[in-house]
Each structure stands twice: as structure tokens, then as C-alpha cells.
Amino acid sequence: MKRYILHLILLAIGFQGFGQSEIRNQKSEINGYPIQPIPFTQVKITDNFWAPRLETVRAVTLPYTFGQCEETGRVKNFEIAGGTAKGAFCSFYAFDDSDVYKIIEGAAYSLQVHPDPKLDAYLDSLIEKIGAAQEPDGYLYTWRTIYDKEKAAGVVKEATQGQFHRGSDQRWEREDQHSHELYNVGHLYEAAVAHYLATGKRSLLDIALKSADLVEKNFGWGKLEKATGHQEIELGLARLYLVTGEKKYLDLAKFFLDVRGYGDEYMQNHQKVKDQREIAGHAVRACYMYAAMADVSALTGSKEYLPALDALWQDVVGTKMYVTGGIGSSGSNEGFSKPYDLPNYSAYCETCSSIAFVFWNQRMFQLTGESKYIDVLERTLYNALDAGLSLTGDRFFYPNPLESRKNVERSPWFQCACCPSNVARFFPSIPGYLYAKRGNEVYVNLYATSETTVENINSRGQAVKVHLAQQTGYPWDGKVTVTVMPEKPNTFALKLRIPGWAQGDAVPFDLYSFVGYNDSRVTLKLNGQALPAVLANGYATIERKWKEGDVVELTLPMPVHQVKGNSKIEATADRYALQRGPLIFCLEGKDQADQRILSALVPEGVDVASQFEPYLLGGVQTLTFDGSLVTKKFAPDQAELAPQHFKATPYYTWANRGKDNMLVWLPHNLEGTRPLAQPTLASRSKITTSEGLKGEVSAVADQWIPKHSDDEENPFVHWWPHFGTTEWLQYDFETAEQVGTARIYWFDDEASGGGCRIPKSWKIQYLENGEWKNAYSHDGFPVVKDGWSEVQFEPVQTTALRLEVQSQEGVSAGVHEWEVR
């Protein structure tokens, strides 16, 4: 009964699906969000889009990711720390504990709607290992526990000492940098609350509370006044506060927010959080923090963070968001760069940042009731986020670029596996984003065939249950039917979100817009009678006394829109993207008669046909249209064209068939196109390299010419982290060739804070009678940054050339392009 009562309290203040425990009955003392989501446990999705996806996550992704944690030593770290196994810390990052916690959280969500005794028992075994790894005072961080054991025994291993983002000799010493001690336990707290809600067992919750009490004892005003290096514990503490009613956890969450303002921008520690107005730094850290600021605002009733949250959201949505809803354009900081810097090929758009962005947008909606936040959430969810998980459920994206040159494929796992584990915990909660409630107002935010039951209050103060059944073919079809079935007639307001894209607005601000005008109109009917779709805050509201069997019909037209980017976005100049409903579409080479789509030209205003293909990629809507391939260019505005019929598929499905060319932004102007590359001596060669090269080796002969050495929109290879070493690239020719010229465009990412520089020196070698000999150049071998390093050497007849590179001390070297003739 106590667990049930707490569940109602959590719902009343707007935290869906999170735990319960023994708690003071203090419902009236706890503030909360004015709008509460209907928990995913009370929403059943039965459509053909999300339902199969959620089942794949349950049946494939959860067991697969747990298996990866076993195979990669993440689980063994707990065993070693707990004394049931021996050895050094056996995974790569000190924050690898968090992956186990996140997958436990996702598994707990799954258990709430799909009871599974085998999974339940497996979680019990994991929790036992986690408890054994916890130190007596509550400290839990397997890297340090293992390190301390080795140190005490005098056998500290280099493998343990050399982990990235590790701890230091003292607890918490590097917490405001990269130790991730509090990041780890933040995910523990979220998992613990979810697990208790699912099972009623206190095992993981007690571990979490013991840890949180230790953190509260050590951190705070007048104690350790340090910010977190990676925000996350703030979210976990808010949930522990809801579980226990212990205000000290909420106070500690607020402390970790308010103490910021003494560090660097990367961690959002450069200003007090209430003073921040421009989003900057690491994208996941930022969005976790802004979600936590919203939580603390709701739970304390304070409005001090709201001006910052509003300005930051406007900044990211107005200047730094991709058309797919992805955020964080820069790989060097896994985060934000300057406004309108939104490259396509090098777009980072980490899957974790999309998840964090959804968290933040959902909370902003709960604070305000404005549909613009759900509009952005929907764009991210259906595009950038959904792309992060393969259709099979066992392959993943870390970055999510908007252009590929056969250089990207999905991975079965990552050394830094934050994205697969985050996907595993997020997807099971998707049903909780469909509906929300404030008093006797019921919001329908996302459209999917589903059903739920809400509880309203009638004029006599009596509770009335109302069952809602939604039927739709969304996102392929914009027709939505909602059948209302109250147990007795009940007066309430049904609020249906009318997406911005259905009103002619691509996004809330002017970062993207639709080309041309479409006169399609949203229609609304009640029991077959037309109603005016009068909007307030983006919702069409029908307030009446509802009776069983009332039917609302909403039609959202889904024409194909051409989307153009703001003129300040260099990467979208002379291009447009295609959108239908909430989905962004892309070209993939495999769907075309000629896969060389990077030379495509598609005029504006072209007729686009739309059709559903049930046997392609699990069943998808496709778009078809005519265009051309640019075979040769004679001048910026003159070219030879080869007609081609193109097919576009939803962005979230790309790369499910292996590496391929992919394009979201389609050139419509000759000046923005690249003609088909003609074969060269380099491109016809077999390319080999010294060990440790990163990147697709064919990039050095692909004829993509960079604008400067730090041009990450242009393919490159590098040997990082090989510092001060001698490396090589080699061209083996099909037959003996006479060559006497070579030029190299070096990769150097000093400007973006990377570890590659132009080399100290380089030379050309040629193969003669099985021996490598140095080519002679009277003028030497110049080293040029942001331009070609070209050399004329004595012509030689050879079957192979080698580029030997000596990198500078303390840095690595890299190459954009190597031409020979």
C-alpha cells in the first residue's frame, strides 16, 4: 500500500515511472510540475511503428547490452571490487559502471509492463554484485576500489593507472574535472528508483541511499564546494527526494547546480547556471543540467532558473539544432560550437545528446504547457534519436551525421558505450511521452495507436475514470481518431497538439523554414461534425461534457515539404531537405540506379511522389522524384547532366544495410554540386598504411579538397594517438607508372583543440627491385598548413609510392588528400 500511495504522489507532481519507498505522507508539502505525464505503465502502444520497436528493445537490445557489459568486463569490475574475482580494472573508462546502471534502469521499465522472472532474477544477481562492491561507508566507484586494493598490495597495474577519465589518489579530488564519480552514482540513483517501482525490492534502492548519504555528508556549502564534472547526479537526487521525502537530497541537487561558475565552458561551469544565456560546451552535460534545473524549479517552486532555461532553449533551437533535431555539431568537444555552425558530413549529434534533449524538452513542456517543446521533442525523437538504434536492435550509432561517403556504419558496441546503454534505458519509456494531464485537462502530445485511462474529478468532487483509445497510422498517415469512454459523463478539456509542421512552421524559430506555400488545412471533427481548430499554445482544445463513445477525428495533412536552412548556415546553402509529417528523409546509394548520390542535383519545386513500401526497411514511406547526376562541370553554372530517378527513405532507417553514400541536404543549384569524380592514378591504386591509422583510408584519394587543414567536412585519416612517430601511406599501382609529382594536404586540428598537427617532415619513397628508395627533390619537401605541400622530384618508373611522415613530438599527424602524377 505504501508503494502504491507513493506512486500516486509521484504522478501528482509530474515524475512519470519513478520509484516509491517508505515515505512520510507529505503530498501537500511537495511541489511539482503543473503538468504531469501519464506514466508509460498506463499507456499501451499497439501501432505498427513504435510497438515493434519497443518489442525489439525488450527482446534484443536489453539482453544484448547486458551481454556486452559481461563480455567487456563492466560486470567483472563489480566482482573484482567486491572481492569475488581478482584482477585489475578491466574496461577502458572509469565511468563504465554507469552503463550497467543505465541498462538496469531500462530493464526495470521493461519489467513494469512485461513481467519476466528470468530478467528479474538476473537483476537480483547484478544488484548483489553492486552491493558487494560498495565500500562500508557507501562509496561506490569500482575503479577507485580496485585501485586502492592494488595500491595497498603494492601491485598497482599500468592498466588500472592508465584509464581515461579516471579518479585520482584521493576521493572526489578530480570530481569537477573528469573522474565521473558522481556521474556514475547519479545513474545508480535513477536505476534504483526504477527498479523499486518495478519490483518492490529495496535492494538497489538501499545501496543508492547509502551512497547518497555519503555524498550529502561530503558535499555542500561549507563542505566540499565542488561542481560535478559531468552532470547527472542532480537528476538522480531529485528522484531520491521523491522516493524518500528527504529534503536533503533536493537541497543537494540544488547545491550542485548553484555551486557552478568557477570552471570551464565545456562543463557549463563558466557561469552561474541562473546567469547562462548561450548554450555551450558538451551537449549531454548541458541538457542533463538543464533538465535538472527544470526539476529543481518544479520541486522547489522557485522561478530563479526559468529565464536562463528559456534563453538557453531559444539559443539552441534558434541557432544550433540540426533539421533532424540532433544537437552538438562538434566532435572535438562532443557539443556546441558557434551559432549556425551545422556541418553535415562531420555532424556529431551524439545519440546521448538527443536523449538528453528529449528529457529537457519534456520538462519545459511540463512547466509551461506550450506545444513548441513537444514539436522539438518529436523532431528529435523520430529522427536523430531513433536513428541511434538499428532496426535489429543490436547495432548503434554514437554520432549521427547528415551525410556519408561510405565512411559510416553501425557498431555492435563502443569502448565508450554511453549511447547503447542510454538507448536501452530510454526506449522502454517512450509510451510515457504520449499523454499528459493538468487538473481536468488531458493533453494528447504524440500520435500513435494506443490507449490509456486517466482520472478526472467531476463537479461533485468525485473521481471519474476516462478511457482514451487512439487509432492512427502515424507517422505515415496524419489521420487520428480518439475515442473517449468515461465511466460516467464527465466534463474536461481534451487538448490535441497541432504540430508546427502541420501549420506551415518547420521549427519554432527561423533556423529552418518550408519552401513555398501549401494550402492543406488541419481539420477537426466531433462525432462526425466539423469543429473549428482554434489553437492556444499549439493545442486544439475541446471542452465539453464527454459521454461514452464520443469520437474525435483529427486530420493532419502530410504533404512533402522542401525545407531550407537559414541563410547563415553555410552547410545548407543552395540545398534543401525533404520532410513529410515529422520525418526527415534522405537519399541512400543502395536505393538508386546509380549510387553516386553525392553528385546529385534536384531542382526546387520538383514533383515528389509518396508511397508506402511494406517490405522495405520494415515498412516505410518513400519519396520518389526526378533529378540528375552532375557528370562534368565546365563552369560554376554549366555542367553535363545525367538524368536520374531518385528514391528517399526516412533518415532514421539509414545505414541498416551497411556502409553507403547518404545525403539529407539535396543540392538544387549547380554551384553547390560536386561533379562525379574521374579515376586518377591515386584512386585506382591499392592503398595500405602503417598500423594504427584512423579513418577510411580511401579518403586520401577521393578527390574531396578541403578548405583548410581543420576542415572536418572533408574526409581525412590520422594516426592519433601515435605521438612523434614515423608513419606511412602507400599506393600500389596496377602497372608500373612514371611519376614525378606529389602533393599532400595535411590534416591539422589545432584550431579546434585536437591532437593532430602538420608533420615535422615528410618524404616520398619509390619501390625499385623490391627495395624502398628515397625520391630526390632539389627543393626539398615543404610542409604547408591550410594548403598543398607540393613537390617535384626526379621522375621514376615504379609500381609503388610511399609517403613517409614524421610527426612532431607530442602530437600526431593526419592527411586529407595525397595526389600523385
Tab-separated table of C-alpha atoms in Angstrom, residues 52 71 288 314 326 336 348 368 442 458 539 553 579 586 601 653 666 735 744 779 800 815 818:
chain	number	residue	atom	x	y	z
A	52	PRO	CA	7.556	-3.372	-32.900
A	71	GLU	CA	31.925	-9.540	-22.193
A	288	TYR	CA	21.192	16.836	-18.325
A	314	GLN	CA	15.841	29.645	-27.672
A	326	GLY	CA	20.072	16.469	-33.295
A	336	PHE	CA	28.196	23.053	-29.364
A	348	TYR	CA	28.413	14.856	-34.315
A	368	THR	CA	4.677	25.729	-19.421
A	442	VAL	CA	-5.913	15.959	-20.880
A	458	ASN	CA	-16.372	15.873	-11.559
A	539	TYR	CA	-3.296	22.853	-28.936
A	553	GLU	CA	-11.255	12.922	-35.673
A	579	GLN	CA	10.179	16.376	-44.737
A	586	CYS	CA	17.494	11.103	-47.041
A	601	LEU	CA	21.173	17.826	-58.465
A	653	THR	CA	16.464	3.923	-41.206
A	666	LEU	CA	19.948	17.942	-51.655
A	735	THR	CA	51.125	-1.483	-63.552
A	744	ILE	CA	49.650	16.447	-49.873
A	779	ASP	CA	63.842	21.966	-53.498
A	800	ALA	CA	54.511	1.722	-55.758
A	815	VAL	CA	46.231	13.538	-44.202
A	818	TRP	CA	47.521	12.715	-51.403
